[in-house]
Amino acid sequence: MNPTYDYDLIVIGAGIAGMVSAVTANGLGQRVAVIEKNKVGGNCTNTTCIPSKAMIRLSHLSHDIAHLQRLGLLTDATGEIRGREIMPHIRRIVQRAYEKDLPETFERIGVRIIPGRASFVDPHRIAVDGQTLRAAKFIIATGTSPFIPDISGLRDIDFLTNETLYDLEDLPRSILILGGGVDGLEYASAFGRLGVETTVVEMATRLIAAADRELVQHLLRSLHAEGIRLLTGAKAVSVQSRQGRAVLTFQRSGGPLEETDADKVLVAVGRKPDLEGLCLEKAGVACNARGIITNAKLRTSAPHIYACGDIAGPFQLATTAEAQAIVAATNAFLPVKRTADYRNNVYVIFTEPPLAWTGLTEEQS
């Protein structure tokens, strides 16, 4: 390692992309540090993949038990789920997952974990909570955070996102989900099967446009059959609190204003790049509204800085983040550069029924 640098590589962000790139570079003999402002594991472990799949699994169990009860195949069980136990159970699962990826686990193989917020000072130096660190190469893997739409009154109510949903102490009796994308429909499917009165509000008239139309129609019919209300082509106008409930005013296709209400509102309209405080301009790294701009080899506009995972796009998938991380780390240190290849991406939506596809849809072909 060049003696003028503290590390060969500093990775910013300890989610899937960050940790896979760090371990890959460590395996190539590089001295690596990872900076994380929250918890190791990032969004996937703490607020998205792990907790959402735990809730989805519980919803399946609840549905199956209720079905067995209706068939008269259970003896003592009622088929009812203890709503107050759902979120504490999910939090315990998240904690167990986190404990498998404790900072000490990575420290033992030589990857240093530094808690704090990173901010570039110049192309080769970053400031982290009062200290300055130097590195020959950087990989930015800061991920994304929930996008909060500019809806009148929304910020005046206690709305939920994936970051706060699992802090609830009990299941709500009813929930309004803003957003009918992958996340929104997964939440809707799970909440519906857990006995929560569920309404999805989506501005687009076609849901999951990237998937095969016939598959999506089959899913929507199933959601309708389970009592989930889908309001498509509906623009959210305002939200207000009325008698302890959230009241949403919306409008469809230039029609009259309509209202719907629920105990809770969950915002799932998309995500935004998490770039706050990085001072990328000081490192010469270009970005746009979608995240950090990279070439096909995941190099940014600064030749010694790479980006991977959700912050680099073009897909926000855990599997893509992992694959990109390996490409970014090897390209940073090996002479033969690899290109990120998305041709065999597999897309899965964990609704009931689940949807999965790869390659072209019928319309695309």
PDB file of C-alpha atoms in Angstrom, residues 12 26 29 31 39 45 61 78 86 99 113-114 143 179 225 227 234 251 294 304 310 315 321 325 329-330 348 353 359:
ATOM      1  CA  ILE A  12     -18.888   4.087   2.068  1.00  0.00           C
ATOM      2  CA  ASN A  26      -9.950  -7.838   1.249  1.00  0.00           C
ATOM      3  CA  GLY A  29      -5.044  -8.541  -0.412  1.00  0.00           C
ATOM      4  CA  ARG A  31      -6.396  -3.037   3.226  1.00  0.00           C
ATOM      5  CA  LYS A  39     -26.037  -0.272  11.165  1.00  0.00           C
ATOM      6  CA  THR A  45     -31.004  -6.508   6.809  1.00  0.00           C
ATOM      7  CA  LEU A  61     -48.939 -18.901   7.998  1.00  0.00           C
ATOM      8  CA  THR A  78     -58.720 -20.557  16.459  1.00  0.00           C
ATOM      9  CA  ILE A  86     -46.203  -9.555  14.918  1.00  0.00           C
ATOM     10  CA  GLU A  99     -25.920 -10.476  14.845  1.00  0.00           C
ATOM     11  CA  ILE A 113     -15.743  -0.998  10.303  1.00  0.00           C
ATOM     12  CA  ILE A 114     -15.830   2.716  11.126  1.00  0.00           C
ATOM     13  CA  GLY A 143     -27.998   2.936  -1.039  1.00  0.00           C
ATOM     14  CA  GLY A 179     -47.774   3.401  -4.070  1.00  0.00           C
ATOM     15  CA  ALA A 225     -60.450 -11.681  -4.106  1.00  0.00           C
ATOM     16  CA  GLY A 227     -60.431  -8.003  -0.099  1.00  0.00           C
ATOM     17  CA  ALA A 234     -55.670   7.989  -8.378  1.00  0.00           C
ATOM     18  CA  GLN A 251     -58.748  12.412  -7.680  1.00  0.00           C
ATOM     19  CA  THR A 294     -21.149   5.240 -13.639  1.00  0.00           C
ATOM     20  CA  HIS A 304     -10.332   5.912  -8.723  1.00  0.00           C
ATOM     21  CA  ASP A 310     -28.977   0.868  -5.408  1.00  0.00           C
ATOM     22  CA  PHE A 315     -32.011  -1.925 -10.732  1.00  0.00           C
ATOM     23  CA  ALA A 321     -26.177  -5.162  -5.703  1.00  0.00           C
ATOM     24  CA  ALA A 325     -20.134  -5.203  -5.734  1.00  0.00           C
ATOM     25  CA  ALA A 329     -14.107  -4.314  -6.267  1.00  0.00           C
ATOM     26  CA  THR A 330     -12.290  -6.391  -8.871  1.00  0.00           C
ATOM     27  CA  VAL A 348     -39.366 -11.590  -8.010  1.00  0.00           C
ATOM     28  CA  PRO A 353     -49.364 -15.464  -5.603  1.00  0.00           C
ATOM     29  CA  GLY A 359     -35.726 -11.936 -19.895  1.00  0.00           C
TER      30      GLY A 359
END
